[in-house]
Amino acid sequence: MADREAAKSVLRTQKIELPSWAFGNSGTRFKVFAQRGVPRDPFEKIADAARVHAHTGVAPTVALHIPWDQVDDFQVLGRAAKDAGITLGTVNANVFQDDDYMLGSVTNPNPAIRRKALDHLLACVDVMDQTGSRDLKLWFSDGTNYPGQDNIRARQDRLAEALDAVYRRLGDDQRLILEYKLFEPAFYTMDVPDWGTAFAHCLQLGDRAKVCVDTGHHAPGTNIEFIVAFLLRAGKLGAFDFNSRFYADDDLIVGAADPFQLFRILFEVVTAGALAEDSDIAFMLDQCHNIEPKIPGQIRSVTNVQEATAKALLVDTDALAVAQAAGDVLGANAVLMDAYNTDVRPLLAELREEQGLDPDPMGAYARSGYAERIVAERVGGTQAGWGA
Amino acid sequence: MADREAAKSVLRTQKIELPSWAFGNSGTRFKVFAQRGVPRDPFEKIADAARVHAHTGVAPTVALHIPWDQVDDFQVLGRAAKDAGITLGTVNANVFQDDDYMLGSVTNPNPAIRRKALDHLLACVDVMDQTGSRDLKLWFSDGTNYPGQDNIRARQDRLAEALDAVYRRLGDDQRLILEYKLFEPAFYTMDVPDWGTAFAHCLQLGDRAKVCVDTGHHAPGTNIEFIVAFLLRAGKLGAFDFNSRFYADDDLIVGAADPFQLFRILFEVVTAGALAEDSDIAFMLDQCHNIEPKIPGQIRSVTNVQEATAKALLVDTDALAVAQAAGDVLGANAVLMDAYNTDVRPLLAELREEQGLDPDPMGAYARSGYAERIVAERVGGTQAGWGA
Amino acid sequence: MADREAAKSVLRTQKIELPSWAFGNSGTRFKVFAQRGVPRDPFEKIADAARVHAHTGVAPTVALHIPWDQVDDFQVLGRAAKDAGITLGTVNANVFQDDDYMLGSVTNPNPAIRRKALDHLLACVDVMDQTGSRDLKLWFSDGTNYPGQDNIRARQDRLAEALDAVYRRLGDDQRLILEYKLFEPAFYTMDVPDWGTAFAHCLQLGDRAKVCVDTGHHAPGTNIEFIVAFLLRAGKLGAFDFNSRFYADDDLIVGAADPFQLFRILFEVVTAGALAEDSDIAFMLDQCHNIEPKIPGQIRSVTNVQEATAKALLVDTDALAVAQAAGDVLGANAVLMDAYNTDVRPLLAELREEQGLDPDPMGAYARSGYAERIVAERVGGTQAGWGA
Amino acid sequence: MADREAAKSVLRTQKIELPSWAFGNSGTRFKVFAQRGVPRDPFEKIADAARVHAHTGVAPTVALHIPWDQVDDFQVLGRAAKDAGITLGTVNANVFQDDDYMLGSVTNPNPAIRRKALDHLLACVDVMDQTGSRDLKLWFSDGTNYPGQDNIRARQDRLAEALDAVYRRLGDDQRLILEYKLFEPAFYTMDVPDWGTAFAHCLQLGDRAKVCVDTGHHAPGTNIEFIVAFLLRAGKLGAFDFNSRFYADDDLIVGAADPFQLFRILFEVVTAGALAEDSDIAFMLDQCHNIEPKIPGQIRSVTNVQEATAKALLVDTDALAVAQAAGDVLGANAVLMDAYNTDVRPLLAELREEQGLDPDPMGAYARSGYAERIVAERVGGTQAGWGA
């Protein structure tokens, strides 16, 4: 078993970014169930995100989604975040919720709509300049529903053109993070359906273009940790969007559906040194809390990532390497499973106490009265949501 | 090749039921794109459905969805349908869009919510009594998102209890049609996830309980025509919800994603004699036209089903039986493919002309001016949609 | 957390049946890699199985596969097993490895081949009479590769006829266990592709016909624990064939691919009381050890099932029921996860010591010298395998 | 509708390569059913391949598999092919059927085994020098079955090293074609699981390294025509391995499972100009005829590809472009479907007659007496197979 203290020293520096939209209402195409106490504006979202950080100590940044989090003055928003103990993180563009985008945004056959979409992307870089964000995360809902609907190759050309324009607009310390997704909302082709497509475009763009792996965006049977290992080897992994799934892009709490998979992913991250303090991999959550309360849902997500990370750090990599080199199939697997089967909750409780935190973040939040307070206070106004 | 005239005589009696909701707006969880000319009330939906029937001649009924199609007086709605040349068909219950149903309707752990859901189902039978509908179609969005969230077995008990209460309320000429679905909106368990579950409950209920096969509700790789053949053999197939999919429950135009599969399904239907005039199988569409115009989307769907049916009717079943009995794998397959590879559009054009219809329903609709008229007239009010 | 001692008392009575074929060579269609020390006959397989039981204490029976394990006198084989400390268990029929079965066995279009297959199944009951086996497990590779190749419905009729003949031949204490499988070796239809099909046939046959759930035989995304819970509720679960998979029917060591799924399955078993001493559920392994050594592969499989069972037994069902009734989604999930996240290896080590066993079965086997001995002794002859 | 004569002029130059192994016995891991008349050596395989070409006119080359087709003198084999009217084509390496390769070939943790595998690959280039083959097709069964079994990243390093050594050995007119596959025979990781991995390695190697798309090697739901379009746009598509599947790598006759998909794939090929006479895309079959006769199975495969190609050539690309540009979803889809729904068998019959061939290749073969002759003559010896 690897060194507990060494594991703790890495865990102490781990950072997980929260998505502002996880605090608003979300749902399926069938129904968005409203919850009481949900934020009505970006400031209330930031307050909730800060609360997650207060209890976990490892969630110091919050990602924004434009226009869901559009405010008049991002410096004010940034100060609000700072006052609450966190900072603004990745900027997520949104070119999928205007009626103009019915047939695509940057890949739309209509050049005027492409221009409109590109302008939004560029405006997001303006926001980054104000917020000091490093990363622009791009997810395109673009695609087609029917064979023949549009020209697959022409859409790639249009995509490449838009990406290039955005990339050239970025500052030297800014990055373009390209997300891929197998399907939904398009049901025949997606314009960036898989890691290979995102990777090829990022290669074309340059060093500051990287791929985002959303753990829910793959075909059944896909080995996600292989993709992670491959992208890390190629220097092209930029970010994670963590969540979990049983079927499609279910957006459940990360680690809820397949905790062993999350462990295997984080083991590849650890193996590649990508948890080091100078690593530039962004570890984000991207989830929906459709039926569970949102702040506890985020806390649980954070602790699930922590637990998987702790287990990954406990793998006895020397013993593993020996068994692997010897072709000892069961022995090598046993080394990995030994770490996975370890109960790391005591180690994390200890870590939190050393950091002056309550060892039980879920319990501490429940006892804090915050949930009751926001239900009481957040009355009137319009609850934040996805805007669909 | 089988007899063209025999095929036409069956095609002449084919009936495909349209869903009222296909004429309203629909979309994904990310966005519902509004279209111009969309109906604002059930009467306008019925007008649109009648239009599809006028051009195709095989869509004489329209299914209702309660409460989306709730009106004060269903007799008035029925007369409007009759005046437009169609009749009201299956009644679809909806127990998934009230905030109370967040954790389930008839399987909810809370008995008061179960009662509320059951009351709605019983009220739907009241509607059937008024509309003269034969079938009550039940789809339950009930399920859970997280392991442990609820007791799988207890939910089955609750489901059985509700189904039993509804079944006992039905009149002698009314049927309960139970739909199953692999996932969405629940992401860990669905309470009726597969045909086996629906079949077992229907067996328990009695002869007037039957299974609905929605062609988009299966796991990847599922052989749907096998299920169809099995349910027909067991006398338990009640209805189809036709649509098509590449990935999940994409709800695309039937026949758009895998026309060969649609042909194979209809071949099992034909083989079992389930297209006979006295057959009690309901052939319904259940689709979303998120990005394509809705009335043409329905016309295309109807003609796709007709084309697949025509091909299925053209299979030389004598030659097929001979090849099958001889274990002639390629020969038997060739007999089937010979029919599939036939271009049946001329046969269907001929049939339409014999029935006094335009041989080209899509073209006739385009030339009719109806599309322009509804765009011009349906201004103001609230467009119909899924109510999500 | 539930009572450790109560958990141990159930674990003490747990029984896991080993498959004789797991000790022979196996592989994929591309290659069977031979391993040294592999048994050359059923007696050597039984010796290996007994060895697994000696180290684990919970694998007291071994399943036979006819004709792979055909011997002149099964009483002699039974005595050999008894002398080694185990007994003979389930009899598995094999109607898929004769050239006659290319197009099916009991569902073959040729009645003479159907008769031959049925005769083999009846002969398997003769074997059961000699071995004292309770269960006849039937897996049919029957199906078709091409649409049209054979008549789906006629094949069901033939299947029903054969099952009926076998069922009527059984003694009062014997059972028919029907296995289902999505695909492979047939690639268009399987004649028993899913639990619904197996369930419907077993219902038709009678009380002593039950379904076998092989954990590797489902479509992607299938919720296996739902099926387990459903069959247990219906009194129709007869047996498990445990193994694990990432893609198709990979036949890896149970618990190796998704340990959380195995835990969820066993939790449904525990919840339904199906681990009670008087339970008639057969818990079997059915795996291939293509690249790992076979005896350790079986030991690991047994301990994986034990660990998942121990966790399932530790679920605080009272707290779970309270959270479920309250609709506390995260709370209920947390109760389940609390047990899953527990490291049960110390508990199992303790249990083994109480039973006079080495607490570390893998280590004890490695130290025993048995592996080296069989490599040295089993020279010459023909290694056992699948006979493909 | 596009010009029939233009379509025919392209069809006249189409070339489809046959795999020598399709004429030998094949099966699943459960059973290889032997067929009468199967070749006993590479010369008999070539005779059978030539027979397919004689009847179809579009299959003038046959791919070899080393060592399955190893002969003392490939010049003799080449002359035999030439005498039979065909030529030798792609050379396929085989580093998966030696006991040494149990844990991998070029990615094996053992350097001696890696060296052995590389030597085989280099020897295959020697064969190419003798046969005059342009392409070396590499499929690696390499991968792992269990998490932790080996280091994912280290295996990529080893793979890259081996590929580089092979690439450097190639002559200026020779190419390396890298195939990918999701799973089987490895069940946890494959070392080249997807197109992205193959693409990245080929980019690294250089211009003469290209990707092979095997239509059966993808995860469920993968849009293969997207990959084809993407690779064509990037200039990195080297070859197809055609076959079809309902579930996994079923290796059924191409076009048998989803003829619409095959059409869509070929439409992307046509659109990109990759059917032009100077195109360097290799169109190969790679199939198993487990239960159907092999020569007719190959003839049917060839005609299925021809039919899909003919339909793809008939798409009215001008009308399509207009509809796509206008965002006319249903109109654009209709243009594509119009070609798909056309019965192109008369056109192909006409083409064959113009080429002096029988318009019905399957019938002509059946009438030729060849099947009966090989059954009578090929008695004794060992039938060719996969060597598993």
PDB file of N, CA and C in Angstrom, chain B residues 27-52:
ATOM      1  N   GLY B  27     -39.019  19.313 -28.274  1.00  0.00           N
ATOM      2  CA  GLY B  27     -37.580  19.553 -28.334  1.00  0.00           C
ATOM      3  C   GLY B  27     -36.859  18.634 -27.388  1.00  0.00           C
ATOM      4  N   THR B  28     -35.647  19.043 -27.062  1.00  0.00           N
ATOM      5  CA  THR B  28     -34.845  18.268 -26.127  1.00  0.00           C
ATOM      6  C   THR B  28     -34.782  19.050 -24.817  1.00  0.00           C
ATOM      7  N   ARG B  29     -34.079  18.517 -23.840  1.00  0.00           N
ATOM      8  CA  ARG B  29     -33.929  19.266 -22.584  1.00  0.00           C
ATOM      9  C   ARG B  29     -33.144  20.551 -22.799  1.00  0.00           C
ATOM     10  N   PHE B  30     -32.439  20.632 -23.919  1.00  0.00           N
ATOM     11  CA  PHE B  30     -31.615  21.818 -24.158  1.00  0.00           C
ATOM     12  C   PHE B  30     -32.396  22.983 -24.758  1.00  0.00           C
ATOM     13  N   LYS B  31     -33.443  22.648 -25.532  1.00  0.00           N
ATOM     14  CA  LYS B  31     -34.150  23.741 -26.213  1.00  0.00           C
ATOM     15  C   LYS B  31     -35.358  23.203 -26.955  1.00  0.00           C
ATOM     16  N   VAL B  32     -36.463  23.911 -26.842  1.00  0.00           N
ATOM     17  CA  VAL B  32     -37.615  23.673 -27.708  1.00  0.00           C
ATOM     18  C   VAL B  32     -37.655  24.820 -28.710  1.00  0.00           C
ATOM     19  N   PHE B  33     -37.413  24.494 -29.965  1.00  0.00           N
ATOM     20  CA  PHE B  33     -37.461  25.516 -31.003  1.00  0.00           C
ATOM     21  C   PHE B  33     -38.914  25.685 -31.442  1.00  0.00           C
ATOM     22  N   ALA B  34     -39.412  26.886 -31.327  1.00  0.00           N
ATOM     23  CA  ALA B  34     -40.801  27.157 -31.713  1.00  0.00           C
ATOM     24  C   ALA B  34     -40.913  27.222 -33.232  1.00  0.00           C
ATOM     25  N   GLN B  35     -42.015  26.700 -33.743  1.00  0.00           N
ATOM     26  CA  GLN B  35     -42.259  26.795 -35.188  1.00  0.00           C
ATOM     27  C   GLN B  35     -43.525  27.605 -35.420  1.00  0.00           C
ATOM     28  N   ARG B  36     -43.550  28.284 -36.518  1.00  0.00           N
ATOM     29  CA  ARG B  36     -44.723  29.099 -36.822  1.00  0.00           C
ATOM     30  C   ARG B  36     -45.876  28.221 -37.311  1.00  0.00           C
ATOM     31  N   GLY B  37     -47.092  28.619 -36.954  1.00  0.00           N
ATOM     32  CA  GLY B  37     -48.270  27.902 -37.437  1.00  0.00           C
ATOM     33  C   GLY B  37     -48.688  26.733 -36.563  1.00  0.00           C
ATOM     34  N   VAL B  38     -47.995  26.573 -35.461  1.00  0.00           N
ATOM     35  CA  VAL B  38     -48.294  25.442 -34.568  1.00  0.00           C
ATOM     36  C   VAL B  38     -49.646  25.647 -33.880  1.00  0.00           C
ATOM     37  N   PRO B  39     -50.417  24.581 -33.678  1.00  0.00           N
ATOM     38  CA  PRO B  39     -51.736  24.677 -33.043  1.00  0.00           C
ATOM     39  C   PRO B  39     -51.664  25.297 -31.651  1.00  0.00           C
ATOM     40  N   ARG B  40     -52.727  25.966 -31.302  1.00  0.00           N
ATOM     41  CA  ARG B  40     -52.805  26.578 -29.972  1.00  0.00           C
ATOM     42  C   ARG B  40     -53.754  25.822 -29.053  1.00  0.00           C
ATOM     43  N   ASP B  41     -54.530  24.888 -29.619  1.00  0.00           N
ATOM     44  CA  ASP B  41     -55.485  24.146 -28.788  1.00  0.00           C
ATOM     45  C   ASP B  41     -55.778  22.798 -29.459  1.00  0.00           C
ATOM     46  N   PRO B  42     -56.483  21.919 -28.759  1.00  0.00           N
ATOM     47  CA  PRO B  42     -56.766  20.582 -29.304  1.00  0.00           C
ATOM     48  C   PRO B  42     -57.539  20.632 -30.629  1.00  0.00           C
ATOM     49  N   PHE B  43     -58.346  21.640 -30.808  1.00  0.00           N
ATOM     50  CA  PHE B  43     -59.108  21.706 -32.052  1.00  0.00           C
ATOM     51  C   PHE B  43     -58.193  21.943 -33.253  1.00  0.00           C
ATOM     52  N   GLU B  44     -57.228  22.803 -33.065  1.00  0.00           N
ATOM     53  CA  GLU B  44     -56.275  23.036 -34.160  1.00  0.00           C
ATOM     54  C   GLU B  44     -55.393  21.812 -34.409  1.00  0.00           C
ATOM     55  N   LYS B  45     -55.084  21.099 -33.354  1.00  0.00           N
ATOM     56  CA  LYS B  45     -54.326  19.851 -33.551  1.00  0.00           C
ATOM     57  C   LYS B  45     -55.128  18.867 -34.394  1.00  0.00           C
ATOM     58  N   ILE B  46     -56.392  18.795 -34.088  1.00  0.00           N
ATOM     59  CA  ILE B  46     -57.251  17.868 -34.826  1.00  0.00           C
ATOM     60  C   ILE B  46     -57.370  18.290 -36.286  1.00  0.00           C
ATOM     61  N   ALA B  47     -57.422  19.568 -36.503  1.00  0.00           N
ATOM     62  CA  ALA B  47     -57.461  20.047 -37.897  1.00  0.00           C
ATOM     63  C   ALA B  47     -56.204  19.593 -38.648  1.00  0.00           C
ATOM     64  N   ASP B  48     -55.073  19.681 -37.977  1.00  0.00           N
ATOM     65  CA  ASP B  48     -53.814  19.278 -38.631  1.00  0.00           C
ATOM     66  C   ASP B  48     -53.770  17.770 -38.869  1.00  0.00           C
ATOM     67  N   ALA B  49     -54.237  17.023 -37.874  1.00  0.00           N
ATOM     68  CA  ALA B  49     -54.259  15.567 -38.030  1.00  0.00           C
ATOM     69  C   ALA B  49     -55.174  15.191 -39.201  1.00  0.00           C
ATOM     70  N   ALA B  50     -56.295  15.857 -39.292  1.00  0.00           N
ATOM     71  CA  ALA B  50     -57.238  15.564 -40.381  1.00  0.00           C
ATOM     72  C   ALA B  50     -56.588  15.834 -41.737  1.00  0.00           C
ATOM     73  N   ARG B  51     -55.748  16.845 -41.728  1.00  0.00           N
ATOM     74  CA  ARG B  51     -55.048  17.190 -42.972  1.00  0.00           C
ATOM     75  C   ARG B  51     -54.128  16.045 -43.404  1.00  0.00           C
ATOM     76  N   VAL B  52     -53.462  15.432 -42.474  1.00  0.00           N
ATOM     77  CA  VAL B  52     -52.599  14.294 -42.787  1.00  0.00           C
ATOM     78  C   VAL B  52     -53.443  13.155 -43.365  1.00  0.00           C
TER      79      VAL B  52
END
